[in-house]
PDB file of C-alpha atoms and ligand atoms in Angstrom:
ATOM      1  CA  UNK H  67      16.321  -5.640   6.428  1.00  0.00           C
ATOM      2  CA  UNK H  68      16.690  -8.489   8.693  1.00  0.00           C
ATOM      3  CA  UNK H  69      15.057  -8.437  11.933  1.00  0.00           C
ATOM      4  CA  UNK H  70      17.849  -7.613  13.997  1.00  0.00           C
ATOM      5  CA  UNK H  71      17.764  -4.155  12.406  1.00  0.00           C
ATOM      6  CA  UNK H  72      14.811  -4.183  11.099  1.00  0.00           C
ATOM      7  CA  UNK H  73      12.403  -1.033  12.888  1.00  0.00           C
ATOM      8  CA  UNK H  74      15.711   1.131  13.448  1.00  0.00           C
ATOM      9  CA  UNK H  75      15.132   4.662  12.099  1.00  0.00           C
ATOM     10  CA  UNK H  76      17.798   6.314   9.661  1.00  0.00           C
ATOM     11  CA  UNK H  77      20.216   8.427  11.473  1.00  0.00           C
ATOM     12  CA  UNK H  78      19.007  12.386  11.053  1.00  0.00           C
ATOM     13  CA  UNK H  79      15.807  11.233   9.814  1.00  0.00           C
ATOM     14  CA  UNK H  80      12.986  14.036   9.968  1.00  0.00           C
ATOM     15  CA  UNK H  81      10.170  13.881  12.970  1.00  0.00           C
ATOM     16  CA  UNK H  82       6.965  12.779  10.482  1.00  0.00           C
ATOM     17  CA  UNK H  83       9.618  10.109   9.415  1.00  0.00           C
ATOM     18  CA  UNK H  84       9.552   8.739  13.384  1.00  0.00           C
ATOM     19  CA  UNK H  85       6.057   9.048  13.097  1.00  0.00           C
ATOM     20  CA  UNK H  86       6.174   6.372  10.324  1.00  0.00           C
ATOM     21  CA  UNK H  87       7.858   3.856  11.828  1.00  0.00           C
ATOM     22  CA  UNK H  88       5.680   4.002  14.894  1.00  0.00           C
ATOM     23  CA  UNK H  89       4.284   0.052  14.951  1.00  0.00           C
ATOM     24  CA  UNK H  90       2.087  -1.736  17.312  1.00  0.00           C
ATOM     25  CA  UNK H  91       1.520  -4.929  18.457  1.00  0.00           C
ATOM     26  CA  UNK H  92       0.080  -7.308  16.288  1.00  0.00           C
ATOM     27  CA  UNK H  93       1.858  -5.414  13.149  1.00  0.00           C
ATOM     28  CA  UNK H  94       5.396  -5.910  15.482  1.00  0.00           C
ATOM     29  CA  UNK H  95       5.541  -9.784  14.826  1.00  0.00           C
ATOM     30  CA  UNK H  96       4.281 -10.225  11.497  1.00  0.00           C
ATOM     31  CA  UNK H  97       6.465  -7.652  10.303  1.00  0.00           C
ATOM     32  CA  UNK H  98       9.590  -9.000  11.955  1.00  0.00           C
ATOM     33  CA  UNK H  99       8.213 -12.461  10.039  1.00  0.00           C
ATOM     34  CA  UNK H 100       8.606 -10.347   6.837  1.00  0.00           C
ATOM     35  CA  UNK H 101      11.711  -9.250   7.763  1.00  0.00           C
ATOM     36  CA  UNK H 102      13.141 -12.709   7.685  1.00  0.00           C
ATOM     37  CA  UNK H 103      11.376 -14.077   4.761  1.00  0.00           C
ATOM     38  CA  UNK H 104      13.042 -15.749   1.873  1.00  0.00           C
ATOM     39  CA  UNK H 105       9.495 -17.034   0.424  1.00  0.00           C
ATOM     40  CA  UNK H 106      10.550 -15.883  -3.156  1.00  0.00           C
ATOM     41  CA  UNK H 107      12.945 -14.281  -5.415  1.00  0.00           C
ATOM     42  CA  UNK H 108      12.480 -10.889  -4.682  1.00  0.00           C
ATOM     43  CA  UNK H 109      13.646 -11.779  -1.243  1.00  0.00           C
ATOM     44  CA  UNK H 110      17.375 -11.363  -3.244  1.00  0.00           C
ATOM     45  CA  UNK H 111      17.507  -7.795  -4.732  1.00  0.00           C
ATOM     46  CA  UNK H 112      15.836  -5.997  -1.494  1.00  0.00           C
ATOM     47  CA  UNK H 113      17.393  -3.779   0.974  1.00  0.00           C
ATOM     48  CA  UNK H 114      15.107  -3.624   3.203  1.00  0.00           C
ATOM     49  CA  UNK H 115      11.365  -5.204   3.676  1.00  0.00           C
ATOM     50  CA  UNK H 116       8.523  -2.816   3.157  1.00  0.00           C
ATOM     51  CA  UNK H 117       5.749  -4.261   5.258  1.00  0.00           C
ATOM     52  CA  UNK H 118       3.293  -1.295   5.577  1.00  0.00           C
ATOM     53  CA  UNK H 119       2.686   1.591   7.865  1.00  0.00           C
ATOM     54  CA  UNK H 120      -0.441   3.702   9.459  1.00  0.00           C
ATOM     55  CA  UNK H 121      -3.172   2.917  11.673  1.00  0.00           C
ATOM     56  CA  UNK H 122      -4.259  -0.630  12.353  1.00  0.00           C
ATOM     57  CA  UNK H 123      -7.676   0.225  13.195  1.00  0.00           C
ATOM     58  CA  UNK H 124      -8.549   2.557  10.293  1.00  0.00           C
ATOM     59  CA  UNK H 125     -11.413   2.195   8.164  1.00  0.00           C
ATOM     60  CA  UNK H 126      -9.291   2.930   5.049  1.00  0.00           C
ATOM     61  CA  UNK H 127      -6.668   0.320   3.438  1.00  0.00           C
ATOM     62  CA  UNK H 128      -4.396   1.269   0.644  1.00  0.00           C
ATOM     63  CA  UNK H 129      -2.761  -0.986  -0.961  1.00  0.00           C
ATOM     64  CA  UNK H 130      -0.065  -0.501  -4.048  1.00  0.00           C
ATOM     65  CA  UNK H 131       1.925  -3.235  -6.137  1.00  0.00           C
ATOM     66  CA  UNK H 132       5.170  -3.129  -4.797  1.00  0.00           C
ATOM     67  CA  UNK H 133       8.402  -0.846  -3.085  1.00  0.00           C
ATOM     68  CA  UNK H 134      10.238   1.142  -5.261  1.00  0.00           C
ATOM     69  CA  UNK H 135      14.283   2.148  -4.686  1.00  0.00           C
ATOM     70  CA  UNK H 136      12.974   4.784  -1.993  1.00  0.00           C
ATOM     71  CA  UNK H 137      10.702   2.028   0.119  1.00  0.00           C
ATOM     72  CA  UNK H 138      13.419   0.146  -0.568  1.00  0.00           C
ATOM     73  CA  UNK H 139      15.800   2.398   1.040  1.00  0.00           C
ATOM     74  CA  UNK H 140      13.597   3.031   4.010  1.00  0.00           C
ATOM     75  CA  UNK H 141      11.679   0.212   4.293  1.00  0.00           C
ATOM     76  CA  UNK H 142       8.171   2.472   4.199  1.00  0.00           C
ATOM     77  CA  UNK H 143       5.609   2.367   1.613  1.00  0.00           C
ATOM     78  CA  UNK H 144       4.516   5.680  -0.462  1.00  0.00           C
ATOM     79  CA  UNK H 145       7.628   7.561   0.381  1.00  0.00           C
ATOM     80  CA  UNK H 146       9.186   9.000  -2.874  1.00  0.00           C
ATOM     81  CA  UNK H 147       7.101  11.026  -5.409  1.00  0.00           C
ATOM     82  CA  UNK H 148       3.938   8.913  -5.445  1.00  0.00           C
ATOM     83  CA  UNK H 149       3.954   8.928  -1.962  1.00  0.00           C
ATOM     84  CA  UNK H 150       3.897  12.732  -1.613  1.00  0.00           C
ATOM     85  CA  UNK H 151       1.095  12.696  -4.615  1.00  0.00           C
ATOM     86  CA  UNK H 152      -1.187  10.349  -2.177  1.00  0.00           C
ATOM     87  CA  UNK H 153      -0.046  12.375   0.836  1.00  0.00           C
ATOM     88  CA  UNK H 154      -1.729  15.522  -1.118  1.00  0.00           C
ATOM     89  CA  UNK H 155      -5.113  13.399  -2.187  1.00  0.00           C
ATOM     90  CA  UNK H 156      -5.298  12.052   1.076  1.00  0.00           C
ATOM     91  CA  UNK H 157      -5.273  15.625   2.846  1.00  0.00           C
ATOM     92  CA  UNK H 158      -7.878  16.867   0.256  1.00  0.00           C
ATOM     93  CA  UNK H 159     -10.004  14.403   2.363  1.00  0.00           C
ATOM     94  CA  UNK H 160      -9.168  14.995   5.641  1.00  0.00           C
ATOM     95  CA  UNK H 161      -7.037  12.639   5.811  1.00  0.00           C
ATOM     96  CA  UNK H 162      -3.051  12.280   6.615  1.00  0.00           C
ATOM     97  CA  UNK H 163      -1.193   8.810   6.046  1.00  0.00           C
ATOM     98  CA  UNK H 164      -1.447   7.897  10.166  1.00  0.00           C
ATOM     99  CA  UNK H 165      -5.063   7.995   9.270  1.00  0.00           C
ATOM    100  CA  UNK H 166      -5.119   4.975   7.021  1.00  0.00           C
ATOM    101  CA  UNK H 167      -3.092   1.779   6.528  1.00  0.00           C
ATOM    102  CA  UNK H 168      -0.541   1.422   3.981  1.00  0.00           C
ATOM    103  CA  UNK H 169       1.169  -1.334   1.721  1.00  0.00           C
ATOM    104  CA  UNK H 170       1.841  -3.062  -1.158  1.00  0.00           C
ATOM    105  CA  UNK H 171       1.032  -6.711  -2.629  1.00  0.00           C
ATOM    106  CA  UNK H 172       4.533  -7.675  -2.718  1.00  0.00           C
ATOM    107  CA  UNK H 173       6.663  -6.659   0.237  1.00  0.00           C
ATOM    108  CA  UNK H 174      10.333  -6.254  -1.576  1.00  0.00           C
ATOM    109  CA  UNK H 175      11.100  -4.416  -4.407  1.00  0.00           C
ATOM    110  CA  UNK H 176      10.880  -5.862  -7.645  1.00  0.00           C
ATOM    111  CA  UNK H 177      14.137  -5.335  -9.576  1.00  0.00           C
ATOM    112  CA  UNK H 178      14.780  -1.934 -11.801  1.00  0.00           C
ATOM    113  CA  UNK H 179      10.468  -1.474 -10.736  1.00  0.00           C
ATOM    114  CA  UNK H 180       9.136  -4.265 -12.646  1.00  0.00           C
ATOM    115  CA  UNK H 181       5.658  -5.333 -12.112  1.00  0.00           C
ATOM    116  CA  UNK H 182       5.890  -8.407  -9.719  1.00  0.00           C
ATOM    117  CA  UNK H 183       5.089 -11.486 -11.163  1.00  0.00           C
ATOM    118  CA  UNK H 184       2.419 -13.780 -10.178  1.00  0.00           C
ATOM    119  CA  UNK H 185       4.421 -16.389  -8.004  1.00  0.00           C
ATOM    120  CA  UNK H 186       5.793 -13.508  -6.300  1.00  0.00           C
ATOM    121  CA  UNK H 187       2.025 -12.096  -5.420  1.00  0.00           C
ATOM    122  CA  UNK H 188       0.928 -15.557  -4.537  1.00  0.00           C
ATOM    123  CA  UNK H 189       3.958 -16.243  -1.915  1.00  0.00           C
ATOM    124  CA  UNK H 190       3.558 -12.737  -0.228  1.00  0.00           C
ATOM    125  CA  UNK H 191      -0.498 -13.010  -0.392  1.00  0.00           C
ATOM    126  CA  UNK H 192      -0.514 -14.343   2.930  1.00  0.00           C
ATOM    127  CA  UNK H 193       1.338 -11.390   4.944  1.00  0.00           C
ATOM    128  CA  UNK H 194      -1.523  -8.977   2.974  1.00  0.00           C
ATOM    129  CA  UNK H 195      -4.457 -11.588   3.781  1.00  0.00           C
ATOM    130  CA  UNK H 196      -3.035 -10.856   7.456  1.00  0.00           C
ATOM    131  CA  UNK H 197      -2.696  -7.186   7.688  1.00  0.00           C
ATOM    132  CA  UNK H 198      -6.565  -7.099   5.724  1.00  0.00           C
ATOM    133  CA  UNK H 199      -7.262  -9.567   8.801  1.00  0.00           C
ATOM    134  CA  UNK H 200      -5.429  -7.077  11.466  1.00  0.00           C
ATOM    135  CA  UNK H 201      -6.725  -3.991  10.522  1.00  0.00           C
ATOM    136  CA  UNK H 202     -10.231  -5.107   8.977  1.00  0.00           C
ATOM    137  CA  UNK H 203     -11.291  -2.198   7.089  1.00  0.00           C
ATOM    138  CA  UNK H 204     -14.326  -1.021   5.995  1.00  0.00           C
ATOM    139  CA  UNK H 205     -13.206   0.162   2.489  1.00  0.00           C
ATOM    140  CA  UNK H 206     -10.043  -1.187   0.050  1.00  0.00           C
ATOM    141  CA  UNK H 207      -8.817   1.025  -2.085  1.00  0.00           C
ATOM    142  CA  UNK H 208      -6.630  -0.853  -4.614  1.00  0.00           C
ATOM    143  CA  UNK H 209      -3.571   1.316  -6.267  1.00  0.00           C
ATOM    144  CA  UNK H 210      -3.402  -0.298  -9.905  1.00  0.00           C
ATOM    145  CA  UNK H 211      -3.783  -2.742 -11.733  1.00  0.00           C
ATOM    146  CA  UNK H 212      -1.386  -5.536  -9.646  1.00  0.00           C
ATOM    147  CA  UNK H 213      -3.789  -5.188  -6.755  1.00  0.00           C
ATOM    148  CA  UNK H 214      -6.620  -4.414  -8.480  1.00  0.00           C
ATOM    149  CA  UNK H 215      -6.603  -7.998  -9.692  1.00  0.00           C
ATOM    150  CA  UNK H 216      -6.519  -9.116  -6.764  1.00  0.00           C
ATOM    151  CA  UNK H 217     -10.596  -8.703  -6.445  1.00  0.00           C
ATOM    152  CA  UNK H 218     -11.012  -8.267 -10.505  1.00  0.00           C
ATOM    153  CA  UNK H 219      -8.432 -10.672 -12.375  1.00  0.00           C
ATOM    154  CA  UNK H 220     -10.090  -9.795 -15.481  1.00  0.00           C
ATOM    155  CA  UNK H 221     -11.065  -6.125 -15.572  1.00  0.00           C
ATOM    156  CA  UNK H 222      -9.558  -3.125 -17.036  1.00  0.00           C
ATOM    157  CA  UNK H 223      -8.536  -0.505 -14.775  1.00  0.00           C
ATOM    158  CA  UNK H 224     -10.031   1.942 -16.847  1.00  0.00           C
ATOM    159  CA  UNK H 225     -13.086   0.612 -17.400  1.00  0.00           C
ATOM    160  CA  UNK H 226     -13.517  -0.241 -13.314  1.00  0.00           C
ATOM    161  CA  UNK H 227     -11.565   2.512 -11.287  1.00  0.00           C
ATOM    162  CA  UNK H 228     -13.696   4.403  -9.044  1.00  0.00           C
ATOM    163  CA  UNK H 229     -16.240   2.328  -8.738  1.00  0.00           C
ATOM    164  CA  UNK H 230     -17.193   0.255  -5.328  1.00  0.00           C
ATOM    165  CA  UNK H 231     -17.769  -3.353  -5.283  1.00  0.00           C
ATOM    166  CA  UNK H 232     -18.609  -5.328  -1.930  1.00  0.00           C
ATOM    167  CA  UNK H 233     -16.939  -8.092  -1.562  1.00  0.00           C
ATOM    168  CA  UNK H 234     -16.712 -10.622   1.243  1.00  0.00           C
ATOM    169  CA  UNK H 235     -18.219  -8.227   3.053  1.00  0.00           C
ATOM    170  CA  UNK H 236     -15.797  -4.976   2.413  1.00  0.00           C
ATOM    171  CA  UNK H 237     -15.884  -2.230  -0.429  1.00  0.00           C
ATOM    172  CA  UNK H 238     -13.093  -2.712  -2.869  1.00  0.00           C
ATOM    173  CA  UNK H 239     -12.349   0.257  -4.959  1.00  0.00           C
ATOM    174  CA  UNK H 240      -9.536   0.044  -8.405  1.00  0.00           C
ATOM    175  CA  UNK H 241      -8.000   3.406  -8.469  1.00  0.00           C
ATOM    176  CA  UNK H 242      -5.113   4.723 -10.578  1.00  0.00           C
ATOM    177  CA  UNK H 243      -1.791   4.302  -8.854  1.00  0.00           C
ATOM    178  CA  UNK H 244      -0.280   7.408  -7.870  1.00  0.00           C
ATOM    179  CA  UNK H 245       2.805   6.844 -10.294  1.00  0.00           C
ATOM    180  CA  UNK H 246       0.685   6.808 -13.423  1.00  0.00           C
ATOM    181  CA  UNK H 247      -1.173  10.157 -12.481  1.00  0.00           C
ATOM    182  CA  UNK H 248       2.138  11.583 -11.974  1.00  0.00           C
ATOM    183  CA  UNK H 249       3.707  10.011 -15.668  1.00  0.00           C
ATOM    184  CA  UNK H 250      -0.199  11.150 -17.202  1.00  0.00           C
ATOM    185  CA  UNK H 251      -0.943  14.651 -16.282  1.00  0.00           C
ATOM    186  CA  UNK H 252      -4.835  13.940 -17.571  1.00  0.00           C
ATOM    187  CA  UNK H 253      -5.075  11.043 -14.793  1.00  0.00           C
ATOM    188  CA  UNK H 254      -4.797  13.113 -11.586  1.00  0.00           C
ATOM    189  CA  UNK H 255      -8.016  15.144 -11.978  1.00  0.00           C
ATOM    190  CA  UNK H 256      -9.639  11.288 -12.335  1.00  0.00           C
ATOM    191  CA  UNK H 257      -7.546  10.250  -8.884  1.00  0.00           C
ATOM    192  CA  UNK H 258      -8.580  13.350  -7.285  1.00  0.00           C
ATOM    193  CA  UNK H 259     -12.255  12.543  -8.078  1.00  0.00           C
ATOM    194  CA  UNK H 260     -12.089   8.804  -7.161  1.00  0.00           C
ATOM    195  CA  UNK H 261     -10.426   9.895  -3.570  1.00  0.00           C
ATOM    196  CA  UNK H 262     -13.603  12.513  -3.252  1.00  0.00           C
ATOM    197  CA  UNK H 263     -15.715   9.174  -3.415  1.00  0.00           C
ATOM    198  CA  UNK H 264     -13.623   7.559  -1.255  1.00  0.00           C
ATOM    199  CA  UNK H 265     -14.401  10.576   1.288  1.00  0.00           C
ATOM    200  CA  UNK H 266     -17.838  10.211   0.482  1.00  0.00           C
ATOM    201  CA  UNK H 267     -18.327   6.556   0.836  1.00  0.00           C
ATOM    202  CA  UNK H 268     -16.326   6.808   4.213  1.00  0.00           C
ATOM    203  CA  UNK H 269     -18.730   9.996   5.679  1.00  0.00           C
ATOM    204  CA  UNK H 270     -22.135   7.245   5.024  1.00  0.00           C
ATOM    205  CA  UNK H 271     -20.535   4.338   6.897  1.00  0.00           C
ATOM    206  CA  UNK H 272     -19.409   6.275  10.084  1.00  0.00           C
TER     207      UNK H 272
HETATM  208  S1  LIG G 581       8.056 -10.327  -1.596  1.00  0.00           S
HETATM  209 FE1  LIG G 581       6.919 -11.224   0.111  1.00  0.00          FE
HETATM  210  S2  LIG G 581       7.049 -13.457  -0.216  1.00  0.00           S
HETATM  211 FE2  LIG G 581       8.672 -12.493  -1.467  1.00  0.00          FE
HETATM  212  S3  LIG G 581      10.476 -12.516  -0.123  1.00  0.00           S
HETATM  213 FE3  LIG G 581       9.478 -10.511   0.134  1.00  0.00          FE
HETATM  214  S4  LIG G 581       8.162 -10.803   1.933  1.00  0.00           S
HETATM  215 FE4  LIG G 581       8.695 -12.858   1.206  1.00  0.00          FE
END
């Protein structure tokens, strides 16, 4: 996506899609800086950029490790199977993907979905650091292990996910990524639990 068509909605695409691309100022310029950023490899393979999408004030932040060939296609996060699978967990809270803010560590897709690799998180760490900045939420909720280590470079997922740490003043929580709940049938009853705290923590700091 470059910025000159970067923001235009697929021809025929459904209404919630419109809803998606919906953006406000500040997200207008740094995404448009995406748009036109050749910072690392990755900038090669994509299609389009996958900046983020939802609310810039909300109190919830996802964020995931990186587009796959859907994102890529569309240029929104959490659109193709995982998407719909945090779609669902986020409605058994109350909550629907305007509600909260959306992204990924790395920005472009990753070639045939491999896990992005650390000079690739470190040039694209500044557009997150900004959108944490923009939307300053109370709670993180990290979406595997790529952003998990983010806060906790030396954890194991499954030792750490679900549980709240406050850091520089916001609660970081390591949860599954939607993808392996859907590949490991056992995992989504732990996801669904994890977004139940997440619904819980959220209700105490209204
Ligand atoms: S992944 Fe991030 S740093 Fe790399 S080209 Fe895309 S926007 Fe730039």
């Amino acid at each position: 996506m470059t910025t000159e068509d970067w923001g235009q909605i697929p021809i025929g695409a459904p209404d919630d899609l419109h809803q998606l691309y919906k953006i406000e100022q500040p997200f207008i310029d740094l995404y448009k800086r995406i748009a036109d950023c050749p910072a690392c490899e990755l900038a090669r393979f994509r299609s389009k950029t996958v900046p983020g999408s939802g609310s810039k004030t909300s109190k919830l932040m996802l964020i995931g490790e990186g587009p796959g060939q859907k994102e890529d296609e569309l240029g929104l996060p959490f659109v193709g199977r995982s998407g719909q699978f945090l779609e669902k967990m986020l409605l058994s809270i109350g909550l629907s993907r305007q509600d909260v803010y959306i992204t990924n560590v790395v920005k472009c897709r990753p070639p045939d979905n491999r896990d992005p690799h650390s000079q690739e998180i470190n040039a694209c760490d500044n557009f997150l650091q900004e959108q944490i900045a923009i939307v300053n939420p109370t709670m993180i909720a990290t979406l595997g292990r790529i952003s998990m280590s983010i806060w906790f470079p030396n954890e194991k997922i499954s030792q750490i996910h679900g549980e709240v740490k406050r850091i520089d003043g916001r609660l970081i929580m390591p949860m599954y990524h939607p993808a392996a709940a859907l590949r490991n049938g056992s995992l989504r009853k732990t996801v669904q639990e994890d977004f139940l705290k997440i619904e819980k923590i959220l209700m105490e700091t209204k």
